[in-house]
PDB file of C-alpha atoms in Angstrom:
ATOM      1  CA  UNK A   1      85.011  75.585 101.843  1.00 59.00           C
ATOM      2  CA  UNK A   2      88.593  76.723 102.338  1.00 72.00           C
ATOM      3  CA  UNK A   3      89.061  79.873 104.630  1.00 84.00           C
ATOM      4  CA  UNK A   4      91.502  81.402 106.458  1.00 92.00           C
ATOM      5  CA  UNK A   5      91.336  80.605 110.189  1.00 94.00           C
ATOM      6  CA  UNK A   6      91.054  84.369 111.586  1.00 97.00           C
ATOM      7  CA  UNK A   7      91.889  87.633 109.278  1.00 98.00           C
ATOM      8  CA  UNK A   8      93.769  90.890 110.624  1.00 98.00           C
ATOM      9  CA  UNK A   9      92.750  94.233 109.595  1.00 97.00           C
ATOM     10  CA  UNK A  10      93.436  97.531 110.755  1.00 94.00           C
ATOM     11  CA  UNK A  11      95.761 100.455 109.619  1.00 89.00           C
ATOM     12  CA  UNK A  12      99.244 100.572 108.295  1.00 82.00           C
ATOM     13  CA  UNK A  13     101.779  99.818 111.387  1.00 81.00           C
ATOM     14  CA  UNK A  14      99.420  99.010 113.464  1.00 88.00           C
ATOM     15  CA  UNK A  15     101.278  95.175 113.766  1.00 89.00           C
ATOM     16  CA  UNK A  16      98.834  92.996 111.671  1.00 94.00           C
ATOM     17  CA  UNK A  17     102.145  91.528 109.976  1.00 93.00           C
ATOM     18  CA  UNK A  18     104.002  90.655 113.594  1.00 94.00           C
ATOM     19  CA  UNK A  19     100.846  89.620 115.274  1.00 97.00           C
ATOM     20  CA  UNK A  20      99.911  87.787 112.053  1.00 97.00           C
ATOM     21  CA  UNK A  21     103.193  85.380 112.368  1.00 97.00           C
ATOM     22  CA  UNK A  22     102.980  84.939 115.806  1.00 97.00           C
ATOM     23  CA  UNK A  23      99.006  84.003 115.434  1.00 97.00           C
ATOM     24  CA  UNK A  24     100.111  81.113 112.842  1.00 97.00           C
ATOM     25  CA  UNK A  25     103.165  79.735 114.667  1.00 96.00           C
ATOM     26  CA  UNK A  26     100.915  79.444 118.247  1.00 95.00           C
ATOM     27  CA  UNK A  27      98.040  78.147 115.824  1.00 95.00           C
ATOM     28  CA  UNK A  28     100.383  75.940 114.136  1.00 96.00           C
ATOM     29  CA  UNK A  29      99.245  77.044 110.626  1.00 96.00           C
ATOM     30  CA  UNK A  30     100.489  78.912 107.810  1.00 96.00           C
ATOM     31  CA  UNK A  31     100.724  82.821 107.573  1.00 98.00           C
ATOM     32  CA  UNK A  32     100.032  85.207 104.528  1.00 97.00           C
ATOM     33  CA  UNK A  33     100.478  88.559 104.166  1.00 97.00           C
ATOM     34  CA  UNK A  34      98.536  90.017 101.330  1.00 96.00           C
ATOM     35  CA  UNK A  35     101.138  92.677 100.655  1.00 94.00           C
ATOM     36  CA  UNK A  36     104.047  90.541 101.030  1.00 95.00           C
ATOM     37  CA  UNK A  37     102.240  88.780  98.283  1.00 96.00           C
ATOM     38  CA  UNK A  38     102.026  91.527  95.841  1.00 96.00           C
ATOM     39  CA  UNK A  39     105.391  92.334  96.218  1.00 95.00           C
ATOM     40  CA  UNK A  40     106.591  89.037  95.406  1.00 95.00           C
ATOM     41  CA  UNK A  41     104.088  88.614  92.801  1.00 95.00           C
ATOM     42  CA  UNK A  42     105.358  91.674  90.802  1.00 95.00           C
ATOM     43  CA  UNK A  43     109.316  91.141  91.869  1.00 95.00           C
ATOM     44  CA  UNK A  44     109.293  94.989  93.713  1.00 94.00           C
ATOM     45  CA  UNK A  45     108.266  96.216  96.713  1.00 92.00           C
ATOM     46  CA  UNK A  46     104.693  98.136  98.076  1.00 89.00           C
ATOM     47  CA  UNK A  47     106.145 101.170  98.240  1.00 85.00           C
ATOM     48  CA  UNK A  48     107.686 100.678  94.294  1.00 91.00           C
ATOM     49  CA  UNK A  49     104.314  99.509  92.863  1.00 93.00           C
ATOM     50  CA  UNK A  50     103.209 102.449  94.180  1.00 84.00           C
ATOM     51  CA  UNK A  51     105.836 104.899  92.695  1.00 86.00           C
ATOM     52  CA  UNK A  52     105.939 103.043  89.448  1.00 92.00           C
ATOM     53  CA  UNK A  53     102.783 102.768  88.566  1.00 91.00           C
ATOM     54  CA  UNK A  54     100.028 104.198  91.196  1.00 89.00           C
ATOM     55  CA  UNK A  55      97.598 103.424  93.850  1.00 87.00           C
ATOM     56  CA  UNK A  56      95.121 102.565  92.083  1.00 92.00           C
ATOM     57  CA  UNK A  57      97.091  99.620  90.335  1.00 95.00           C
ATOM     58  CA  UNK A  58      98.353  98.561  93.676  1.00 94.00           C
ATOM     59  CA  UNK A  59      94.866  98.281  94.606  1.00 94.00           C
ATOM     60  CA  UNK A  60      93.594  96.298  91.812  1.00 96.00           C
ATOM     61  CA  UNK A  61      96.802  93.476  92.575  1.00 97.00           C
ATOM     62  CA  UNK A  62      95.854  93.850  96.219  1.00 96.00           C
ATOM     63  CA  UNK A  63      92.062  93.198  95.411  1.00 97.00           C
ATOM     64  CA  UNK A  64      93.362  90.127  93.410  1.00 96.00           C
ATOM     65  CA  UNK A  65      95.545  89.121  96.333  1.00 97.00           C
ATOM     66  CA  UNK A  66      92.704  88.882  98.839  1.00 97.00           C
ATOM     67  CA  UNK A  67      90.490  87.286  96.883  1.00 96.00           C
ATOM     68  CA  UNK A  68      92.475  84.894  96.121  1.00 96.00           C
ATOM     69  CA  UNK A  69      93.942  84.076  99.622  1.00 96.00           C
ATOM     70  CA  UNK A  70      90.864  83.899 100.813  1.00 95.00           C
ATOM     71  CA  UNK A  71      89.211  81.307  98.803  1.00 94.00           C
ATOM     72  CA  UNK A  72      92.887  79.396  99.366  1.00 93.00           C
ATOM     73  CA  UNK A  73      94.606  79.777 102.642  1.00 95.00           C
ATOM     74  CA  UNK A  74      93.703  78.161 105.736  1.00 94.00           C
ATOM     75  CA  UNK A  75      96.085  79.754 108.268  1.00 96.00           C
ATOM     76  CA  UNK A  76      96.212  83.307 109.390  1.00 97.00           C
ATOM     77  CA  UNK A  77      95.650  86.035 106.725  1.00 98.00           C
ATOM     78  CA  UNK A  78      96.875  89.872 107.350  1.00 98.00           C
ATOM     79  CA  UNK A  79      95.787  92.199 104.717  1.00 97.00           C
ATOM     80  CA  UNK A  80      96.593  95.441 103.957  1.00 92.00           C
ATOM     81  CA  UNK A  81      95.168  98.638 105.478  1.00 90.00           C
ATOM     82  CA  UNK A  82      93.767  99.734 102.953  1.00 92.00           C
ATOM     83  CA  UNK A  83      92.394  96.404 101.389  1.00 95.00           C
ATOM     84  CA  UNK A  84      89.029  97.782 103.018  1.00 96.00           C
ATOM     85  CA  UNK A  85      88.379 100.423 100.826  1.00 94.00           C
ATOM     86  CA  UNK A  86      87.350  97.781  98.008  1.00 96.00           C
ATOM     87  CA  UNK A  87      83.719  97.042  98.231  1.00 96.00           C
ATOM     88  CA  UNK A  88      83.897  93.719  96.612  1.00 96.00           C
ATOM     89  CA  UNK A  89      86.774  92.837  99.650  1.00 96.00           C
ATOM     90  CA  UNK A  90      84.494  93.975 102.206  1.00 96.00           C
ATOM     91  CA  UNK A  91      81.687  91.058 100.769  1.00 95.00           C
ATOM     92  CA  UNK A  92      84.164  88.687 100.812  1.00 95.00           C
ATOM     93  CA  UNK A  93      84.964  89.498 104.275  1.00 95.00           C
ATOM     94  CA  UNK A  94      81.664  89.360 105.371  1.00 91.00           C
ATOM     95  CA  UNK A  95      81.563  85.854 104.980  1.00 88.00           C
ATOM     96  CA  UNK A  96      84.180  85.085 106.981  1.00 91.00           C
ATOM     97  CA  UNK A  97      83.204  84.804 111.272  1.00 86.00           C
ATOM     98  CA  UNK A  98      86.995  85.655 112.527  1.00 94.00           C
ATOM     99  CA  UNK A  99      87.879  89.223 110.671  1.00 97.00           C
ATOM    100  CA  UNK A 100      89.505  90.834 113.711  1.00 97.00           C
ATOM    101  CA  UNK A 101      90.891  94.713 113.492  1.00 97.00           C
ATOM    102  CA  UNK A 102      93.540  95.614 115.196  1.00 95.00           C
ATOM    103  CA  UNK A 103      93.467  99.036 116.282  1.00 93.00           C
ATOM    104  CA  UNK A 104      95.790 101.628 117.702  1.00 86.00           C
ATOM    105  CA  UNK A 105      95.850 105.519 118.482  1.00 79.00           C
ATOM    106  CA  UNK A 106      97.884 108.212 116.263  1.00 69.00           C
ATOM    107  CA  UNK A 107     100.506 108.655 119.046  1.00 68.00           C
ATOM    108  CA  UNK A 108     101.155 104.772 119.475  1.00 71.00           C
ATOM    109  CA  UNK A 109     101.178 104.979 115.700  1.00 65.00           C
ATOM    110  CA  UNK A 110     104.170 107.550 115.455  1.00 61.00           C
ATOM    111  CA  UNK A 111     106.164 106.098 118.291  1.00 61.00           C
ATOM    112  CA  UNK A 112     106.155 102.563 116.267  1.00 57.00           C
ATOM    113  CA  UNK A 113     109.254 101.769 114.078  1.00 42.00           C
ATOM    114  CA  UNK A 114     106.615 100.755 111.471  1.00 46.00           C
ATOM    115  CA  UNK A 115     105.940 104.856 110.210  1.00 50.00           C
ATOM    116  CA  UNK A 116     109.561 105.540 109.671  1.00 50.00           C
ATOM    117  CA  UNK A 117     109.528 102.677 106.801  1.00 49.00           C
ATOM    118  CA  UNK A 118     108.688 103.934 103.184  1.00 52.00           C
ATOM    119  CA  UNK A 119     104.809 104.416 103.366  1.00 55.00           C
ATOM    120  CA  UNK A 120     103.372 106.341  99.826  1.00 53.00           C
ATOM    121  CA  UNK A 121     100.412 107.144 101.690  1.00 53.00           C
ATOM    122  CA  UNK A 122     102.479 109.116 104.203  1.00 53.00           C
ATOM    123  CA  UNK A 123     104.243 111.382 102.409  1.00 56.00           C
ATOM    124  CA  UNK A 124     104.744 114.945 104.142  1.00 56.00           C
ATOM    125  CA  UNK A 125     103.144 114.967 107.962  1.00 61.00           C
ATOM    126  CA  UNK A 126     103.600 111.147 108.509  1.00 65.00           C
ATOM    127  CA  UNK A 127     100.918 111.753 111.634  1.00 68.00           C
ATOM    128  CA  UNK A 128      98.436 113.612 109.753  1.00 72.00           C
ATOM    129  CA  UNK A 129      98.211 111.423 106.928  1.00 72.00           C
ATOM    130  CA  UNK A 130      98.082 108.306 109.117  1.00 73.00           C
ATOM    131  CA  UNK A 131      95.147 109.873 111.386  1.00 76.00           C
ATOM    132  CA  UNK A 132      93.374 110.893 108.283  1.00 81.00           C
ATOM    133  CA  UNK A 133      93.800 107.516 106.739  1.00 79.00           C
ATOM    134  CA  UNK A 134      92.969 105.798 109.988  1.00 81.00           C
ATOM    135  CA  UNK A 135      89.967 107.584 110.666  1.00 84.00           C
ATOM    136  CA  UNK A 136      88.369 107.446 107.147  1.00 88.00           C
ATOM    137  CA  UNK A 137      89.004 103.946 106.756  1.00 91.00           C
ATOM    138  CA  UNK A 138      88.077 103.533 110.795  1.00 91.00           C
ATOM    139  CA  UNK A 139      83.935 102.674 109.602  1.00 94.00           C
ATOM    140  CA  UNK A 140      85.303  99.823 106.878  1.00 96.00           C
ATOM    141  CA  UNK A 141      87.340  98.322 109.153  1.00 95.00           C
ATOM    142  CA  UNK A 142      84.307  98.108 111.595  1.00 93.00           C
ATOM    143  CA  UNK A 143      81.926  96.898 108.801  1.00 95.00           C
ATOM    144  CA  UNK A 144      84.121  93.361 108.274  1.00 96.00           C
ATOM    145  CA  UNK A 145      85.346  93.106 111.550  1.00 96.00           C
ATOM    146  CA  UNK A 146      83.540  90.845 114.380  1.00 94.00           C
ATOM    147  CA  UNK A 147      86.294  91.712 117.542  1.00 94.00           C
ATOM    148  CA  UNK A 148      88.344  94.668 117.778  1.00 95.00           C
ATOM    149  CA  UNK A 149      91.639  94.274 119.720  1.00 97.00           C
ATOM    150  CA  UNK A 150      93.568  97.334 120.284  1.00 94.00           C
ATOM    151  CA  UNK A 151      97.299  97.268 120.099  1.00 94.00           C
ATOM    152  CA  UNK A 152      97.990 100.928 122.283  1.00 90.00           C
ATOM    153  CA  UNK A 153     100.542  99.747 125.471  1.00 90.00           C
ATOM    154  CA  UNK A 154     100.551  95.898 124.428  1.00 94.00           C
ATOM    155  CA  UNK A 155     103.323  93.630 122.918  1.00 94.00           C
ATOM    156  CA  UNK A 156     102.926  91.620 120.366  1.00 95.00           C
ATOM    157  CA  UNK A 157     102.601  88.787 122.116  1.00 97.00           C
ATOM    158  CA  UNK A 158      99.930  90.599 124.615  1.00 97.00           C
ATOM    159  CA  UNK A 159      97.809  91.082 121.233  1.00 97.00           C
ATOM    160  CA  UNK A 160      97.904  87.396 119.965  1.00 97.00           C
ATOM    161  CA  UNK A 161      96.434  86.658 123.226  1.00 96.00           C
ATOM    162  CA  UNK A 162      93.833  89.064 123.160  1.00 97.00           C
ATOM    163  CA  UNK A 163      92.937  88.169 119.892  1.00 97.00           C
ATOM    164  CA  UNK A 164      92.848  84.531 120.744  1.00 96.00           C
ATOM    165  CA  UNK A 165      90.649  84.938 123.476  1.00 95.00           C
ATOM    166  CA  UNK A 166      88.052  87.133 121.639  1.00 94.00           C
ATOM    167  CA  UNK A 167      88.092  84.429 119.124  1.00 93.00           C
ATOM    168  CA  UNK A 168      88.052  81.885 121.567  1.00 87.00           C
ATOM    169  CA  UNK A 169      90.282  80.012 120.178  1.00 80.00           C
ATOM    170  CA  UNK A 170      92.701  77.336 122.497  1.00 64.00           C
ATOM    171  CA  UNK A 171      96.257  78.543 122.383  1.00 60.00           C
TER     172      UNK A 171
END
């Protein structure tokens, strides 16, 4: 059976995309990023899908997206943060041993360059929305996760190392 090599969870900005790439060239496999995928699928961005047509068709591409990557990639997966909220994604996770979430507190959050980029689900208090969002999808993200590396203080590179050595895998 084909499956990725570890997948990254966690909220939006939290790094899953940078720590994602850096995961994949260390591993020496391939990286996807199940929004990335979307937007290239549909020739617009996140942010437009959302405009344009909703959340709730954004979420039906992204649920296609995940599913799909997957049953098909072998590398290192990120999805988006709220690609939890699907229960049919959260079965498919479960069957997978190296889901890891990446966490990170509200201030680290706001501080990161990662907020200030056009986020739908932010719109008015920025903080607010992303504590709300964090901590309602906070119990998802521990129901498909096995580790939990947090992200608050740490480069990039200090998080593909944590998250190599709670999967144990040889850098």
């Amino acid at each position: 059976m084909t499956a990725p090599l570890i997948v990254l969870v966690g909220p939006m900005g939290v790094g899953k995309s940078t720590v994602g790439a850096l995961l994949a060239e260390r591993l020496r496999r391939a990286y996807r990023d199940t929004d990335e995928a979307v937007a290239a699928a549909e020739g617009r961005s996140v942010a437009d899908i959302f405009v344009e047509e909703g959340e709730e068709h954004f979420r039906a591409l992204e649920k296609d997206a995940v599913a799909t990557a997957l049953a098909e990639h072998e590398g290192v997966l990120a999805l988006g943060g709220g690609a939890v909220l699907d229960a049919g994604t959260r079965r498919l996770l479960a069957a997978h041993t190296a889901v890891v979430h990446l966490s990170m507190g509200v201030e680290e959050a706001v501080g990161r360059a990662g907020l200030t980029r056009a986020r739908p689900l932010l719109a008015g208090d920025p903080r607010e929305r992303w504590r709300e969002l964090a901590l309602a999808r906070a119990p998802l993200y521990a129901e498909v996760a096995r580790v939990v590396v947090a992200t608050d203080g740490r480069t990039p590179e200090e998080v593909a190392d944590a998250v190599l050595d709670a999967l144990e895998l040889s850098r």
